[in-house]
Each structure stands twice: as structure tokens, then as C-alpha cells.
Amino acid sequence: MSVKEIIDRCEVLFEDIDFTAAREWKAAKPGRKVVGYLPIYVPSEIIHAAGMLPLGVLGGGSDLEVIHGDAYYQSYICRIPRSTVELGVTKRLDFVDGMLFPSTCDVIRNLSGVWKLMFPEVYTRYFDTPQNYKKEIGGEFYKNDLRELLEGLEEMGGVKVTDDDLRASIEVYNERRQWVEKVYQFRRDQPWKTPSSEIYLLMRAGEVIPPEEHIQLMKDYLAAVELEERRMKDNTRVVLNGSFCEQPPLGLIKSIELAGCYIVDDDYIMANRMITTDIATEGDPLENIAYAFLTDSMPFPSKFEPSEEEKGLYLADYVRKAGAEGVIFAAASFCDPALLDQPLLHHVLDDQKIPYIAFQFAENSGQMQPIREQAGTFADSIKLWSAA
Amino acid sequence: MCADVSTDVIKDDSMLLQKKMIAGNYDKITSAPETGQKMVSTFVPGNINELIMCFDFANNLPEINALGNAMRKQSGSMISDAEKMGHSEDVCTYVKADLGMMAKGNIAPNGKPMPNPDMLMLSYTGCYTFLKWFELLREQYKCPTVMLHVPYEGDGKITKNMRDYVVKQLKEDVIPMMEEVSGVKFDIDRLREYMKASAKAEDDLVWVLKSAKNIRSPIDAYFGGVYYIGPIFGAFRGTEDAVDYYRMLRVEIEDRLAKGLGPVTPEGEMGEEKYRLVVEGPPNWTNFREFWKMFHEDGAVVVASSYSKVGGVYDYDGFRHDPQNPLESLAEYCMGCYTNRNLPDRTTMMADLVEEYQADGMLVNSIKSCNSFAAGELLMLREVEARTGKPCAFIETDLVDPRYFSPANVKNRLESYFQMIEQKRQSQAA
């Protein structure tokens, strides 16, 4: 397949707010179940091991007209819960058997309760990750938490999941993470060949199709993109931060690129990359998943950083690792975790003399000109005035 | 949780006592550099005050400082300073008021500078912002910070796993760090004694809150309620002062009840009780007295509120601090705080309160700054209306940002709501 064919398919999946691909997966075999999850992270291995399709529900995107959802949320609450409710009320999620709401923020947390009240027939669970990273404390809690999740899925699906099922799913997701990292590394190395608008669509596709298909899609993309002739531009290399939950419109990513930036790292769809190493397949699989979160998960604003000295350093590391020249903070409006974290991250970047800009968006933001101007000015200022 | 009582208001003896207690606590905090007493900062929900006292710490609560500054009309400029420092307009104004207070020299209500805390006790209960708030403070104070992760009651229950997790954190993280910072060895019997005092005070508080079930309630459980919960939600739970305060308060309310009196307001005795309301959400602090007046001058009394449960739910399902199982009990206290309960349970609680307190309906005061409360309140409103058949209404204000209190708008909506209640009564009578 050509790059265009692959990305066209990803774009169809991205724009399809009726989730046709997931519906077709479910309909292909009687008894199949689909479990939706909101950002930032759930361990999809467990859903997969139960023979179910993990489905990323990342809001309604820029084209969904929110009519009902606005009646459930005040104007000063971000857009993702209202568009998610809209998806539910308009029956676009009526094929989803379970919904998981991770411990991302108060809004996503409370959305779990909204879902329980509005859709009582759906298996709905608030999914907690530990803020204590000691194996004997947070690890033990999380392992039991994962077991409760597994038991809930078993009951909902009428299935029994063995340790070997879990190990097999861990292997699938280990492979997927490896390919995600290969894609990200390729972009770091040759961003002119891998526009972020394409990488974004490729990663989004992984939220609505089985992981095995996503792996193949990434393999095909990297093989195809190697063959593409794409001109290197004198763009500014930037890391994008703050878009880990509500997703920006695709036009925003394109606008940043059109303004003269190569996005060489980002925090879009962190569920794909949250665990940074292979999860062990020997021993207790739930313990392995739990411990991987404790010791090998990416920092993100909803996760407590126990060390004051370490706070925010990860972002400077990403900048270095990606050879970036600056950071663009693009947080969703009213996103407490991102916006409260930003001043702390600004201070880290100030200390390390890494330039940055910040703006806010909503998933349905329509006016891209100001963002293009701001990003363009930022890119130009780095090219023209940076010490290098 | 009122930190400030203006001088031109009518005050009961219990209010004067509370004022003295709060002033004493601020004196204790600001004199710490001279006395050598160590100070810990922590939050109201999940406030483990009994444990903090076991290590002779003074307890400083940034939320109380922020709301106190709002009542003294000082929070606006503090928030503005924080926004100039790079904090978004969109985020919690408690945080910004606190950071702005620091920028202005961290002056306590007694006019003396607050010392830096020796430790930040991050009781992570029912509010994600707490995590970020103390990361921001830690950056400034560079002091030891301990996280107590209190799992959310997502499925409406406390499991053994959740309880064990909190107890383990207390035993293996919180207590060792408190010992290290304070130099005081932990004594579980001392904790038990404090918890006995807590339970005693809690009994009297519950009696006071439940007195609002009387038709012609002797209390207002929201505006007056913030005074009643002050000691027990703040630095005094577990102290003999709190036991005395709640005993005195109970006697006062018993007296009001016997005399058939309604609540006392800042302007004096409240007139006829025309409307009985349950209120969901925190109050506005910047215009607290003006806000209260909009209710009492129209004869509206709040007979129950969710805010009086934010630092502990004692009057709904019978929780008391248990000296026999002190750490387990502290864990259950933390997990049971109102905003740590899931939305279906909060909704059921509100609907139950409307029925039990024979209220005319539920009013939501939705707070721009507080997603923990606000996200889901519109659904709660519909549910409570459907379950009780009583009219519900919705207003919007903020905690400590004066820019988000629009008196004409709030008053207009309240008056419309009171008319709705009247219409409902008339239609029922017909």
C-alpha cells in the first residue's frame, strides 16, 4: 500500500464518529464485546485478553454537532465530556458493552458517574492508577485493581481469562508499543518524510481497530514512507505538549506544520506509548502490568511526581532526545491537569533556556489563523534569533 | 468553614469561640519561627488532623486561607497576580489565590507573615487539583511532601483493597515522614485519644445538622453551616476545643429550637421560613454575606447542603472516627468525603436529603473553579427533580474570584426559583 492509501484509510477511521470499523469487528462473530475507554490510559492488554476490542473514545472531534451534551455541562468545563455524552445520547456508542473512565481529572472521573446514571446497562468502571509507586503499596493496590477490572470484564463477557491469555495479549501490545516507538523514532530522524498530521492519523487508527491490525498498518506505513520522496524543509523542530486528553482538530496539527514547524514529539494519544518498555511475560501477568506502570510509564500531569528535582525534567529530555529547538504547549481549554502543570514546565524550560509558546484549543476550534501566526512567529524567531 | 467574621454582624457565643480558636491557630502558625513548632500544610477533604496532632504539628489549610482572603475582599488581586505569573484563567481560583497570597508576602489574618511549611501533607481526596496545587507549592517551599492517595469510590463502595492501600500509605509513608520531619515518635494511643474527641464532637455536629429537619429550622445548613463545620473540617478535629465548641453550639441550637426560633443571620434573627432548600456545591466567598442575604430576606433557609459534607460525611450514613481502629477509620473517613463519592451516590444523597428534610427542592450553586463538584451537577439536578418531584434550580458563581459573582443575575435566578416553588405548591393545593 502507498502512504496515501494508508493515510486515507486512517482518515476514514478518524472521521467516522459512528465507529463503523469497531461495529463491523463486533458483528463479525457472535458474542464479541467492545470496551470503550477515555484518555489518558487503561491497560488494553486486559480487555484484549478477554477477547474484547479496546476502543479509544477521544471525544467527538471537530465535526460532531453537540446539541444534547451541552445540556449536561457548564460552559466552563472542557468539551470532551459534552461531546462524549453526545456520542452516547445519539446512540453512536450503542454497540459498546463497557466503558472505562481513567483517573485523568475530576471531569473524566465524574463522567464515569454520569455514564452509570445515563447508561445503566453498560458495564462502567472508574479506573484508578496508583499515585504511590512502591511495589508493596501502590503496586499491590494496582494489581488488585487490575484483578477487579478483569473479573468485571469476565462477568460482563461471560468469559474466563487465563494467565496465558494475558501473556499473549501482553506480547501483542509489547509489539505494538515497539512499532509505535519505531514510528516516533522515524519521525524524529526524518520529520520531513513523516508529517505529524499523518503520524497522528496513524496513531488514532490504533484506537478503533484491533492492535494486530494497527501493527500491520504501522509496518506498512514505515515501509511505504521510506520510498516516498519528500523534500526536507528548513522547519523548526518542536515538541508539542498538553494535548494528552481532549484532542485538537486535525487542522491545528496541519496549521502548526504549515507555519514552519516539524513536530518531532508529542503527547497525543498517550495510551499507545504510556508503558515505555516491554512488559514481562513470565510470572504473574497482572503483577507485570501493574509494575510496568510503576516503574516504566511516561510522566503526565495527572501523575504525581514524588521528586521535586525531577518534576518536569522529562520534557527537557524529550526536547533533547528529539533534537527539538522549542516546545509548543497546546492544552485544551479548561483542562486542569495540563494548565496547572504548565507553569511548572515553563520553569524547567526557562532554566534550560528552551524556548516555548502556549495556546489553548478545543476539539472543535475552527479559527486556525491565529495559531498559524503564533506558531509561525515562534518558528521564525527560533530560526532567526536562536544562539545556534 | 468561615475564617473571618466581620465586626458588624450578630454573633452567637459559639461564633465568638470559633473566632478565638481560628485566631489562636493563626497565632500558633505565625509564631512557629519563635516557638520552634513545626507546621504542616494540608487540605480540608481527607484532612487527617488527628494524626497531624500526634506529631505536634501546627496545621495550616491553604483553602481556608484562600476563602478567608476572599471574605476580606483580598483574593481578587491575589488571583490577578497569579495570572500575571502565568497561571491560566481557566483553573482553580483557590490555587491562584494561594499563590497570589505567597507573592504578596504570605501575610496571615493576624498581619504576621506565615512561615514556610515544614511539610506538605498532600491528602489527595476527591480533587485532582490538590495534586497540582502541592506540586506548585513544593516548587516554592522545597519542603518534604508526602502523597496520601485516597482512591475514589468509583463503584460507590469502599473495598478492602482501597482501605488496605490507604492504611499502608499511612503506616509506611505518611507516619515515617511525619516522624522524620517532627522528630516526634508516633504513639497510636495518642491518636486514639484524639479520635475519641473527634467522635464526641461529631455526635454534636450531627445533632446540630439534623436539627434542620424541624419545620422552622433553627439553623441554616449552608450559610450558617459553614461556621458549624469550621472547627471539625479544619485544624481542630480531635481537640478538646472542638468538643467544647460543638457542645456549646448544640446547647445554643437546642435553645433556639425550644424557643421556636429560626436561624440567626448576619443581620439578626431570620424572619418567616418560607422556603426550605437543599443546596449542592460550595458557597461563594467573595460576596458571602450579600449572597446569604438573597436567601434569608426572601425567607429561604437551607436545611441541608453537600458542602457541609466536603470535609467528612457524618450525618448521612453514620460515620464516626473510631478509636479502636484508628488508621482504618482515618482511611474510611478520607474515602467517604463527599467529593470522593461517585456521582450516583451523591445524587442519591441529595435526593434523600430533599425528602428527609422536607425541602421544597434542590438548588445547585455551580462553581466555575471546581470541577470536582461541578462536572455532572446538571445531570444530578435532573435526577433529583425526577426522583423527588420537587423543582430544582441552578446558579453559577465562583469560590474566591470576584469576577464571577454577578449579584443581579444570581438574585434574578433565585427569585424565579422561589416563584417556581410557589407555583408548585399552588398546583399541588389545587
PDB file of N, CA and C in Angstrom, chain B residues 343-389:
ATOM      1  N   LEU B 343     -20.849  10.047  41.441  1.00  0.00           N
ATOM      2  CA  LEU B 343     -21.997  10.909  41.148  1.00  0.00           C
ATOM      3  C   LEU B 343     -23.340  10.239  41.455  1.00  0.00           C
ATOM      4  N   PRO B 344     -23.508   8.954  41.141  1.00  0.00           N
ATOM      5  CA  PRO B 344     -24.787   8.326  41.508  1.00  0.00           C
ATOM      6  C   PRO B 344     -25.044   8.385  43.016  1.00  0.00           C
ATOM      7  N   ASP B 345     -24.003   8.159  43.820  1.00  0.00           N
ATOM      8  CA  ASP B 345     -24.197   8.221  45.279  1.00  0.00           C
ATOM      9  C   ASP B 345     -24.473   9.636  45.761  1.00  0.00           C
ATOM     10  N   ARG B 346     -23.756  10.579  45.169  1.00  0.00           N
ATOM     11  CA  ARG B 346     -24.014  11.982  45.538  1.00  0.00           C
ATOM     12  C   ARG B 346     -25.449  12.358  45.175  1.00  0.00           C
ATOM     13  N   THR B 347     -25.894  11.881  44.029  1.00  0.00           N
ATOM     14  CA  THR B 347     -27.251  12.196  43.574  1.00  0.00           C
ATOM     15  C   THR B 347     -28.290  11.597  44.522  1.00  0.00           C
ATOM     16  N   THR B 348     -28.051  10.336  44.882  1.00  0.00           N
ATOM     17  CA  THR B 348     -28.978   9.683  45.817  1.00  0.00           C
ATOM     18  C   THR B 348     -28.990  10.423  47.145  1.00  0.00           C
ATOM     19  N   MET B 349     -27.817  10.835  47.593  1.00  0.00           N
ATOM     20  CA  MET B 349     -27.731  11.567  48.860  1.00  0.00           C
ATOM     21  C   MET B 349     -28.557  12.858  48.785  1.00  0.00           C
ATOM     22  N   MET B 350     -28.410  13.583  47.699  1.00  0.00           N
ATOM     23  CA  MET B 350     -29.140  14.851  47.575  1.00  0.00           C
ATOM     24  C   MET B 350     -30.655  14.617  47.523  1.00  0.00           C
ATOM     25  N   ALA B 351     -31.058  13.596  46.768  1.00  0.00           N
ATOM     26  CA  ALA B 351     -32.498  13.301  46.679  1.00  0.00           C
ATOM     27  C   ALA B 351     -33.029  12.877  48.055  1.00  0.00           C
ATOM     28  N   ASP B 352     -32.237  12.069  48.765  1.00  0.00           N
ATOM     29  CA  ASP B 352     -32.649  11.659  50.111  1.00  0.00           C
ATOM     30  C   ASP B 352     -32.781  12.866  51.038  1.00  0.00           C
ATOM     31  N   LEU B 353     -31.839  13.781  50.928  1.00  0.00           N
ATOM     32  CA  LEU B 353     -31.883  14.959  51.806  1.00  0.00           C
ATOM     33  C   LEU B 353     -33.126  15.799  51.529  1.00  0.00           C
ATOM     34  N   VAL B 354     -33.472  15.932  50.241  1.00  0.00           N
ATOM     35  CA  VAL B 354     -34.681  16.692  49.904  1.00  0.00           C
ATOM     36  C   VAL B 354     -35.887  16.074  50.603  1.00  0.00           C
ATOM     37  N   GLU B 355     -35.948  14.747  50.576  1.00  0.00           N
ATOM     38  CA  GLU B 355     -37.093  14.066  51.206  1.00  0.00           C
ATOM     39  C   GLU B 355     -37.020  14.156  52.730  1.00  0.00           C
ATOM     40  N   GLU B 356     -35.854  13.777  53.284  1.00  0.00           N
ATOM     41  CA  GLU B 356     -35.743  13.689  54.749  1.00  0.00           C
ATOM     42  C   GLU B 356     -35.915  15.038  55.435  1.00  0.00           C
ATOM     43  N   TYR B 357     -35.468  16.081  54.767  1.00  0.00           N
ATOM     44  CA  TYR B 357     -35.535  17.411  55.384  1.00  0.00           C
ATOM     45  C   TYR B 357     -36.770  18.191  54.902  1.00  0.00           C
ATOM     46  N   GLN B 358     -37.664  17.474  54.221  1.00  0.00           N
ATOM     47  CA  GLN B 358     -38.907  18.074  53.727  1.00  0.00           C
ATOM     48  C   GLN B 358     -38.644  19.402  53.017  1.00  0.00           C
ATOM     49  N   ALA B 359     -37.662  19.333  52.100  1.00  0.00           N
ATOM     50  CA  ALA B 359     -37.283  20.547  51.374  1.00  0.00           C
ATOM     51  C   ALA B 359     -38.224  20.787  50.200  1.00  0.00           C
ATOM     52  N   ASP B 360     -38.236  22.027  49.756  1.00  0.00           N
ATOM     53  CA  ASP B 360     -39.052  22.376  48.589  1.00  0.00           C
ATOM     54  C   ASP B 360     -38.333  22.037  47.292  1.00  0.00           C
ATOM     55  N   GLY B 361     -37.044  21.781  47.385  1.00  0.00           N
ATOM     56  CA  GLY B 361     -36.299  21.441  46.178  1.00  0.00           C
ATOM     57  C   GLY B 361     -34.816  21.564  46.416  1.00  0.00           C
ATOM     58  N   MET B 362     -34.060  21.391  45.339  1.00  0.00           N
ATOM     59  CA  MET B 362     -32.599  21.482  45.440  1.00  0.00           C
ATOM     60  C   MET B 362     -32.087  22.589  44.532  1.00  0.00           C
ATOM     61  N   LEU B 363     -31.189  23.372  45.075  1.00  0.00           N
ATOM     62  CA  LEU B 363     -30.531  24.426  44.301  1.00  0.00           C
ATOM     63  C   LEU B 363     -29.074  24.028  44.110  1.00  0.00           C
ATOM     64  N   VAL B 364     -28.592  24.132  42.874  1.00  0.00           N
ATOM     65  CA  VAL B 364     -27.173  23.885  42.611  1.00  0.00           C
ATOM     66  C   VAL B 364     -26.472  25.233  42.504  1.00  0.00           C
ATOM     67  N   ASN B 365     -25.459  25.433  43.342  1.00  0.00           N
ATOM     68  CA  ASN B 365     -24.582  26.588  43.141  1.00  0.00           C
ATOM     69  C   ASN B 365     -23.326  26.049  42.475  1.00  0.00           C
ATOM     70  N   SER B 366     -23.284  26.196  41.169  1.00  0.00           N
ATOM     71  CA  SER B 366     -22.198  25.609  40.398  1.00  0.00           C
ATOM     72  C   SER B 366     -21.010  26.555  40.403  1.00  0.00           C
ATOM     73  N   ILE B 367     -19.865  25.984  40.761  1.00  0.00           N
ATOM     74  CA  ILE B 367     -18.660  26.790  40.969  1.00  0.00           C
ATOM     75  C   ILE B 367     -17.751  26.673  39.763  1.00  0.00           C
ATOM     76  N   LYS B 368     -17.465  27.808  39.176  1.00  0.00           N
ATOM     77  CA  LYS B 368     -16.654  27.834  37.955  1.00  0.00           C
ATOM     78  C   LYS B 368     -15.310  27.153  38.159  1.00  0.00           C
ATOM     79  N   SER B 369     -14.782  27.284  39.346  1.00  0.00           N
ATOM     80  CA  SER B 369     -13.424  26.797  39.629  1.00  0.00           C
ATOM     81  C   SER B 369     -13.343  25.333  39.980  1.00  0.00           C
ATOM     82  N   CYS B 370     -14.451  24.703  40.284  1.00  0.00           N
ATOM     83  CA  CYS B 370     -14.364  23.423  40.983  1.00  0.00           C
ATOM     84  C   CYS B 370     -15.045  22.307  40.196  1.00  0.00           C
ATOM     85  N   ASN B 371     -14.266  21.675  39.323  1.00  0.00           N
ATOM     86  CA  ASN B 371     -14.825  20.588  38.515  1.00  0.00           C
ATOM     87  C   ASN B 371     -15.200  19.377  39.355  1.00  0.00           C
ATOM     88  N   SER B 372     -14.530  19.221  40.465  1.00  0.00           N
ATOM     89  CA  SER B 372     -14.818  18.079  41.323  1.00  0.00           C
ATOM     90  C   SER B 372     -16.290  18.092  41.728  1.00  0.00           C
ATOM     91  N   PHE B 373     -16.771  19.241  42.109  1.00  0.00           N
ATOM     92  CA  PHE B 373     -18.194  19.394  42.397  1.00  0.00           C
ATOM     93  C   PHE B 373     -19.004  19.511  41.103  1.00  0.00           C
ATOM     94  N   ALA B 374     -18.540  20.390  40.200  1.00  0.00           N
ATOM     95  CA  ALA B 374     -19.419  20.891  39.133  1.00  0.00           C
ATOM     96  C   ALA B 374     -19.699  19.887  38.016  1.00  0.00           C
ATOM     97  N   ALA B 375     -18.692  19.083  37.648  1.00  0.00           N
ATOM     98  CA  ALA B 375     -18.882  18.196  36.494  1.00  0.00           C
ATOM     99  C   ALA B 375     -19.917  17.133  36.840  1.00  0.00           C
ATOM    100  N   GLY B 376     -21.047  17.200  36.200  1.00  0.00           N
ATOM    101  CA  GLY B 376     -22.127  16.239  36.462  1.00  0.00           C
ATOM    102  C   GLY B 376     -23.295  16.833  37.228  1.00  0.00           C
ATOM    103  N   GLU B 377     -23.141  18.069  37.699  1.00  0.00           N
ATOM    104  CA  GLU B 377     -24.218  18.648  38.512  1.00  0.00           C
ATOM    105  C   GLU B 377     -25.516  18.854  37.732  1.00  0.00           C
ATOM    106  N   LEU B 378     -25.394  19.100  36.431  1.00  0.00           N
ATOM    107  CA  LEU B 378     -26.625  19.322  35.664  1.00  0.00           C
ATOM    108  C   LEU B 378     -27.438  18.035  35.539  1.00  0.00           C
ATOM    109  N   LEU B 379     -26.723  16.916  35.450  1.00  0.00           N
ATOM    110  CA  LEU B 379     -27.431  15.635  35.429  1.00  0.00           C
ATOM    111  C   LEU B 379     -28.019  15.345  36.807  1.00  0.00           C
ATOM    112  N   MET B 380     -27.234  15.655  37.833  1.00  0.00           N
ATOM    113  CA  MET B 380     -27.738  15.460  39.199  1.00  0.00           C
ATOM    114  C   MET B 380     -29.049  16.233  39.399  1.00  0.00           C
ATOM    115  N   LEU B 381     -29.056  17.457  38.898  1.00  0.00           N
ATOM    116  CA  LEU B 381     -30.249  18.297  39.037  1.00  0.00           C
ATOM    117  C   LEU B 381     -31.473  17.616  38.409  1.00  0.00           C
ATOM    118  N   ARG B 382     -31.287  17.125  37.192  1.00  0.00           N
ATOM    119  CA  ARG B 382     -32.410  16.437  36.519  1.00  0.00           C
ATOM    120  C   ARG B 382     -32.869  15.222  37.310  1.00  0.00           C
ATOM    121  N   GLU B 383     -31.876  14.465  37.797  1.00  0.00           N
ATOM    122  CA  GLU B 383     -32.199  13.228  38.520  1.00  0.00           C
ATOM    123  C   GLU B 383     -32.960  13.526  39.807  1.00  0.00           C
ATOM    124  N   VAL B 384     -32.478  14.512  40.548  1.00  0.00           N
ATOM    125  CA  VAL B 384     -33.123  14.826  41.827  1.00  0.00           C
ATOM    126  C   VAL B 384     -34.546  15.317  41.573  1.00  0.00           C
ATOM    127  N   GLU B 385     -34.698  16.118  40.541  1.00  0.00           N
ATOM    128  CA  GLU B 385     -36.029  16.615  40.185  1.00  0.00           C
ATOM    129  C   GLU B 385     -36.960  15.443  39.841  1.00  0.00           C
ATOM    130  N   ALA B 386     -36.416  14.496  39.047  1.00  0.00           N
ATOM    131  CA  ALA B 386     -37.242  13.357  38.626  1.00  0.00           C
ATOM    132  C   ALA B 386     -37.601  12.457  39.810  1.00  0.00           C
ATOM    133  N   ARG B 387     -36.618  12.256  40.707  1.00  0.00           N
ATOM    134  CA  ARG B 387     -36.863  11.319  41.804  1.00  0.00           C
ATOM    135  C   ARG B 387     -37.766  11.893  42.886  1.00  0.00           C
ATOM    136  N   THR B 388     -37.644  13.194  43.119  1.00  0.00           N
ATOM    137  CA  THR B 388     -38.396  13.782  44.233  1.00  0.00           C
ATOM    138  C   THR B 388     -39.664  14.486  43.772  1.00  0.00           C
ATOM    139  N   GLY B 389     -39.712  14.836  42.500  1.00  0.00           N
ATOM    140  CA  GLY B 389     -40.850  15.612  42.011  1.00  0.00           C
ATOM    141  C   GLY B 389     -40.810  17.057  42.487  1.00  0.00           C
TER     142      GLY B 389
END
